[in-house]
Tab-separated table of C-alpha atoms in Angstrom:
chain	number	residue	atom	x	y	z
A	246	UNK	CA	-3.485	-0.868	20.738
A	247	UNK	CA	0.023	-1.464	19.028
A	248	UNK	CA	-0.057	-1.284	15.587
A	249	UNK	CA	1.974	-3.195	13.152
A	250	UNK	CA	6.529	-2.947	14.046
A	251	UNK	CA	8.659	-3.426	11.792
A	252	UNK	CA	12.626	-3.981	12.570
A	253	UNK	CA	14.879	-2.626	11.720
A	254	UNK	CA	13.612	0.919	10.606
A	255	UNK	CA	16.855	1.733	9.024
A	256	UNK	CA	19.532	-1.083	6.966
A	257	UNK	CA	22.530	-0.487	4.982
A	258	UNK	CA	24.063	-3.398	3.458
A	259	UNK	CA	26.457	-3.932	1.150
A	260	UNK	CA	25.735	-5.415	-2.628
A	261	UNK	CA	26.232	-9.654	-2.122
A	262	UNK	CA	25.195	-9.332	1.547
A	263	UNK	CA	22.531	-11.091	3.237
A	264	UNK	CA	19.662	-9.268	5.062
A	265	UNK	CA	16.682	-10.258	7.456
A	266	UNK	CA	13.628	-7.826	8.093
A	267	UNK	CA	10.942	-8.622	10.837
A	268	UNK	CA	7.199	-7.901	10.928
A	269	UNK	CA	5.147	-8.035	13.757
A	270	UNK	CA	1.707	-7.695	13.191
A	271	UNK	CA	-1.148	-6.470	14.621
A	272	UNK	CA	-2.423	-9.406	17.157
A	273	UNK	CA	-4.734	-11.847	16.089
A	274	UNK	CA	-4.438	-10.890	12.538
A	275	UNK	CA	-4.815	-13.667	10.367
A	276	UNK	CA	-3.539	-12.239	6.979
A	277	UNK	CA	-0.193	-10.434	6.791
A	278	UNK	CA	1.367	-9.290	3.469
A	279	UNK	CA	4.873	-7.935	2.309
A	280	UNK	CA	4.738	-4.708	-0.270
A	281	UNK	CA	7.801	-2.914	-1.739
A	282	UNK	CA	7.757	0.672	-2.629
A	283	UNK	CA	10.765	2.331	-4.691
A	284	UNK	CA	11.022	6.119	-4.897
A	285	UNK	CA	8.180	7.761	-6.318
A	286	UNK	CA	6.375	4.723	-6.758
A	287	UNK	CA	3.267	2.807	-5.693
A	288	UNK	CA	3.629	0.004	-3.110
A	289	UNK	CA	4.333	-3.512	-5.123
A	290	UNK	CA	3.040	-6.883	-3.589
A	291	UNK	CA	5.538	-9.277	-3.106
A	292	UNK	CA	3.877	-12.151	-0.839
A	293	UNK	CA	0.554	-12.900	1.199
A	294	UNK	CA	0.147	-15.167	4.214
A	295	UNK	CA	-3.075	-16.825	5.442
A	296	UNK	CA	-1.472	-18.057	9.125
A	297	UNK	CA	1.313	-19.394	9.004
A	298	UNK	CA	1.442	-20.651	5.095
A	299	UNK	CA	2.601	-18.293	1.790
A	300	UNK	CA	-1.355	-18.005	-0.025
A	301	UNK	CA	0.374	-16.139	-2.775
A	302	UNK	CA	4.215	-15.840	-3.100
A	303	UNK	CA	3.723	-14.412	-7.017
A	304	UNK	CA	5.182	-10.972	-6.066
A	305	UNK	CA	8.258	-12.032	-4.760
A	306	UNK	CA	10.668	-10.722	-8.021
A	307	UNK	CA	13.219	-13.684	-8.083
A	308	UNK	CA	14.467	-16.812	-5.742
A	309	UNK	CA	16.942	-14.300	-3.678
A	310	UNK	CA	13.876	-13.199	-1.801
A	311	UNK	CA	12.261	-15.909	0.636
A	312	UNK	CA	9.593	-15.083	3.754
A	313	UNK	CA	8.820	-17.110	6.727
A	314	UNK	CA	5.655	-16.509	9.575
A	315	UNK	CA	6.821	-20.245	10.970
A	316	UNK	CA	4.110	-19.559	14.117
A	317	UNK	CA	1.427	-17.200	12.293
A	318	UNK	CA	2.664	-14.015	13.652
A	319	UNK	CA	5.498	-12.767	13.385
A	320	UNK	CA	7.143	-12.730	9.596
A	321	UNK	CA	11.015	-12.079	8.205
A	322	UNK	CA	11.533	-11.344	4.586
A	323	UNK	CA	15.277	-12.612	3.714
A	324	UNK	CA	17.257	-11.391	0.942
A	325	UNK	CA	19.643	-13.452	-0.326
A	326	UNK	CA	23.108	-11.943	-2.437
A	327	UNK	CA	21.628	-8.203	-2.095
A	328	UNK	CA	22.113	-6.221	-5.185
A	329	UNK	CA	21.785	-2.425	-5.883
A	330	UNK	CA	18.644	-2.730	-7.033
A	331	UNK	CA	17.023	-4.042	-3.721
A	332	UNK	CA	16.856	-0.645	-2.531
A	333	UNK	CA	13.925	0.564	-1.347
A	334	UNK	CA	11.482	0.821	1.588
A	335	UNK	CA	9.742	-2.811	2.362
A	336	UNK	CA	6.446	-2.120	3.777
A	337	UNK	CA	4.481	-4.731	6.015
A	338	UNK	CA	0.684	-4.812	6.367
A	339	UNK	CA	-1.791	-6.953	8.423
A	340	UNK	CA	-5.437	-7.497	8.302
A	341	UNK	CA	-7.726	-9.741	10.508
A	342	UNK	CA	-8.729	-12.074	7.696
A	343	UNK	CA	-7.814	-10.898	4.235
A	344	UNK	CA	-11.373	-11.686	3.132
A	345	UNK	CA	-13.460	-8.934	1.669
A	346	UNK	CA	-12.785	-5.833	2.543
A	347	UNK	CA	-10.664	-6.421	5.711
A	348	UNK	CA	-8.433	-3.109	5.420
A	349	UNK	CA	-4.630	-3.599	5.550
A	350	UNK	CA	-2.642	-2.155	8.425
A	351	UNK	CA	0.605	-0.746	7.282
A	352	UNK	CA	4.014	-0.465	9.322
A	353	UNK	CA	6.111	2.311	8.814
A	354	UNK	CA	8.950	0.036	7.080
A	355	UNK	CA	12.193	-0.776	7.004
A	356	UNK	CA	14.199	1.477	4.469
A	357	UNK	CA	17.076	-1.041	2.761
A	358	UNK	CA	20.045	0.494	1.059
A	359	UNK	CA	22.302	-1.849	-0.875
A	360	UNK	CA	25.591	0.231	-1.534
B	169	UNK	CA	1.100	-5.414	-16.104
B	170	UNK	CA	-1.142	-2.443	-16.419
B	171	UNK	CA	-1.145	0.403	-14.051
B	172	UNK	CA	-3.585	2.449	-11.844
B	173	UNK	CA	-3.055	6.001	-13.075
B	174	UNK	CA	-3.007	9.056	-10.953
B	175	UNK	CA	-1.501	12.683	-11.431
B	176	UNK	CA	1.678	13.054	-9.836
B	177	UNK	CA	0.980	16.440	-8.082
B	178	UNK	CA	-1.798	18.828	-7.131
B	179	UNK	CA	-1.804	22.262	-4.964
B	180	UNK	CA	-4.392	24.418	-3.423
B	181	UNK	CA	-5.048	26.489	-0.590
B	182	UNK	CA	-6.388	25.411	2.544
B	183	UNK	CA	-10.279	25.676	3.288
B	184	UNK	CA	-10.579	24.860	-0.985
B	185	UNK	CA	-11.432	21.604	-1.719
B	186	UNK	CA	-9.258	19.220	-3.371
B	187	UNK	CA	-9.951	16.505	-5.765
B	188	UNK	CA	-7.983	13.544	-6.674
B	189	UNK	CA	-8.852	11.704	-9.768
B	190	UNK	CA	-7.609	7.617	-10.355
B	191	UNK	CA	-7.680	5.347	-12.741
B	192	UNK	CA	-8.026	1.897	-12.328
B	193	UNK	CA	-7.314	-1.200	-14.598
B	194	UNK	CA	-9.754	-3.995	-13.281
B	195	UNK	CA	-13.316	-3.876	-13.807
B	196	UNK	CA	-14.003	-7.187	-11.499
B	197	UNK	CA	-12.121	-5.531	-8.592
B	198	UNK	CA	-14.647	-5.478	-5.878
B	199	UNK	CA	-13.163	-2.770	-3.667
B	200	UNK	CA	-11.261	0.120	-4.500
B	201	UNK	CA	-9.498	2.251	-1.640
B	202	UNK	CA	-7.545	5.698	-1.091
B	203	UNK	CA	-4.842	5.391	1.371
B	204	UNK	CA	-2.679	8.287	2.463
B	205	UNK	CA	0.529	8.359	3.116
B	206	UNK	CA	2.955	10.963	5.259
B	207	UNK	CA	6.797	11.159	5.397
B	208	UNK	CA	8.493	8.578	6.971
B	209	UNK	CA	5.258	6.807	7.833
B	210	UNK	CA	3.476	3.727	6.168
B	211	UNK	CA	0.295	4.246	4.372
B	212	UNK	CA	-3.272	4.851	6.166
B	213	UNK	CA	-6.534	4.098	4.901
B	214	UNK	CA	-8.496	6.563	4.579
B	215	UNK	CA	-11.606	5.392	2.965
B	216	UNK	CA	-12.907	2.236	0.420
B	217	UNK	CA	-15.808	2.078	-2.156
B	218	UNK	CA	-17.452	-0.981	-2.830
B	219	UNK	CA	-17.852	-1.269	-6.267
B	220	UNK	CA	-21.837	-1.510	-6.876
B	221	UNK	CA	-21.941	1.756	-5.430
B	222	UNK	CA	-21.162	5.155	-6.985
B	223	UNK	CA	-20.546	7.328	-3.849
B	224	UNK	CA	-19.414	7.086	-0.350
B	225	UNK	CA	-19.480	10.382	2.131
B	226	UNK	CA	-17.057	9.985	5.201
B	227	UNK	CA	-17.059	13.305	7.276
B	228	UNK	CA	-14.688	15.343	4.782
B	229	UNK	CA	-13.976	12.946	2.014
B	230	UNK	CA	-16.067	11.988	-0.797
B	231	UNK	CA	-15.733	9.131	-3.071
B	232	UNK	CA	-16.977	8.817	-6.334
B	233	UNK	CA	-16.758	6.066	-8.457
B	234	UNK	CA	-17.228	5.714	-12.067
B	235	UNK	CA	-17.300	1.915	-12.961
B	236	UNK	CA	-17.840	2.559	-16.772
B	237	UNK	CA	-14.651	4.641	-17.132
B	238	UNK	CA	-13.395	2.482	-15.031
B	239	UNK	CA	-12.390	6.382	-12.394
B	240	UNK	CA	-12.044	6.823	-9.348
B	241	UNK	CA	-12.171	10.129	-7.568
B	242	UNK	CA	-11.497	11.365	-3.774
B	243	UNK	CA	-12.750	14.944	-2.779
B	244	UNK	CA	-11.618	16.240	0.444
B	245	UNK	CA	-13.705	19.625	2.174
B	246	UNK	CA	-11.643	22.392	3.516
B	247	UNK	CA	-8.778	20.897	2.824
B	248	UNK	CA	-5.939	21.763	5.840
B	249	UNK	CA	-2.648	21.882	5.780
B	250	UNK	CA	-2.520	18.511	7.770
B	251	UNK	CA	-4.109	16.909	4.561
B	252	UNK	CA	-0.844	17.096	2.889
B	253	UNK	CA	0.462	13.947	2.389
B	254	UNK	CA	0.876	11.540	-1.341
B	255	UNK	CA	-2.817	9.685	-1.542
B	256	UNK	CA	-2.766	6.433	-3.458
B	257	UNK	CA	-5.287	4.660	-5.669
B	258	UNK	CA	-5.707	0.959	-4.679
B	259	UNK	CA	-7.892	-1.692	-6.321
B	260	UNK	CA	-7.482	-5.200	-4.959
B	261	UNK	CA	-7.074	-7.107	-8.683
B	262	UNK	CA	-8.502	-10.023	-9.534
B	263	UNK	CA	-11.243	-9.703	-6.665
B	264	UNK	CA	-8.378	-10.679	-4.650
B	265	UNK	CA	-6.498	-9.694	-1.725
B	266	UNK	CA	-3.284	-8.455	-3.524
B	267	UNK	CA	-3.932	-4.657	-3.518
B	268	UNK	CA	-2.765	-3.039	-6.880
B	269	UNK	CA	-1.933	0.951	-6.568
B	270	UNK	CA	-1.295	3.749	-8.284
B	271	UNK	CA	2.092	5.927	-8.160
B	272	UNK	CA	0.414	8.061	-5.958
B	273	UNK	CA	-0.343	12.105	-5.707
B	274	UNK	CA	1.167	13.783	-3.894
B	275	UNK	CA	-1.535	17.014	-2.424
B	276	UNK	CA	0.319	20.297	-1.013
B	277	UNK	CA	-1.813	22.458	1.347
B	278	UNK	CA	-0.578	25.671	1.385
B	279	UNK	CA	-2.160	28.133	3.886
């Protein structure tokens, strides 16, 4: 079956812009999460979502950065007033609960690059 | 906040074995993982240990856990040179669902 999409793969932007990036998860996965992973690093959690409500929005680095899943599927991450330091791949993930050990699904992600 | 450690790089040549060692900061985390991840691709897991156990055997891949030294280790059979990819360390903090990882290492195969 499909895996988890994200869209766009690819976005430049310049620094001050706004930016939208779509998940669409696996179906009939309850839990769907937003990670961040900079060059040479680790992915970094930024928010969780149990259905349609944020569980956990304690990753999210500062108010420019906001996420909707307004149906309890599909989710955008928005970035408000991009700056340099945005850059870097934004990784989606899925699982059918997010209890126990439910693995996460990854998406390939969408690479941002704030010039 | 503290981080899951891993070595940055590690080489051998294919049909050795390769071991990657990890360690984690939470003693209460009640799953620990190993994802890999390829270029240009998101990350795939490859295995999880749940933490009252000390080993898991999956086919190739090996898990041992150490929950006094709070280390992690994954040991992959005849490795192949489709194995290369950067593994990462996970432990989901807290008991939670937020997974924490490491920087990941990055395994070359070489033939």
């Amino acid at each position: 079956g499909a895996g988890v999409s994200q869209t766009p793969s690819n976005k430049v932007t310049e620094k001050g812009k706004y930016v939208e990036l779509r998940c669409d998860p696996i179906s009939g996965h309850t839990a769907l999460y937003w990670y961040r992973q900079s060059l040479g690093q680790g992915p970094e959690f930024l928010i969780y979502f149990q259905g349609t409500g944020a569980a956990d929005d304690s990753g999210l680095p500062n108010d420019r950065f906001f996420a909707v899943r307004p149906e309890g599927s599909v989710s955008t991450l928005k970035i408000q007033r991009t700056e340099r330091g945005d850059s870097a791949v934004y990784l989606c993930a899925s699982s059918d609960t997010g209890y126990g050990v439910s693995p996460l699904h990854f998406g390939n992600g969408t690479r941002l690059t704030v010039t | 906040g503290e981080d899951v450690e891993q070595s940055l790089f590690l080489s051998v040549r294919e049909g050795d074995s390769s071991v990657i060692n990890c360690t984690y900061t939470d003693s209460s985390s009640t799953y620990l993982y190993w994802y890999k991840q390829e270029p240009g691709a998101g990350l795939q897991l490859l295995t999880y240990i749940f933490s009252n156990m000390d080993m898991k055997q999956d086919q190739r891949l090996t898990v041992l856990l150490n929950k006094k030294d709070k280390h992690l280790s994954l040991r992959i059979a005849d490795t192949q040179t489709g194995d290369s990819a950067i593994y990462f360390c996970a432990e989901n903090k807290d008991s939670g669902y937020a997974l924490n990882f490491g920087k990941g290492t990055s395994l070359l195969v070489t033939p």
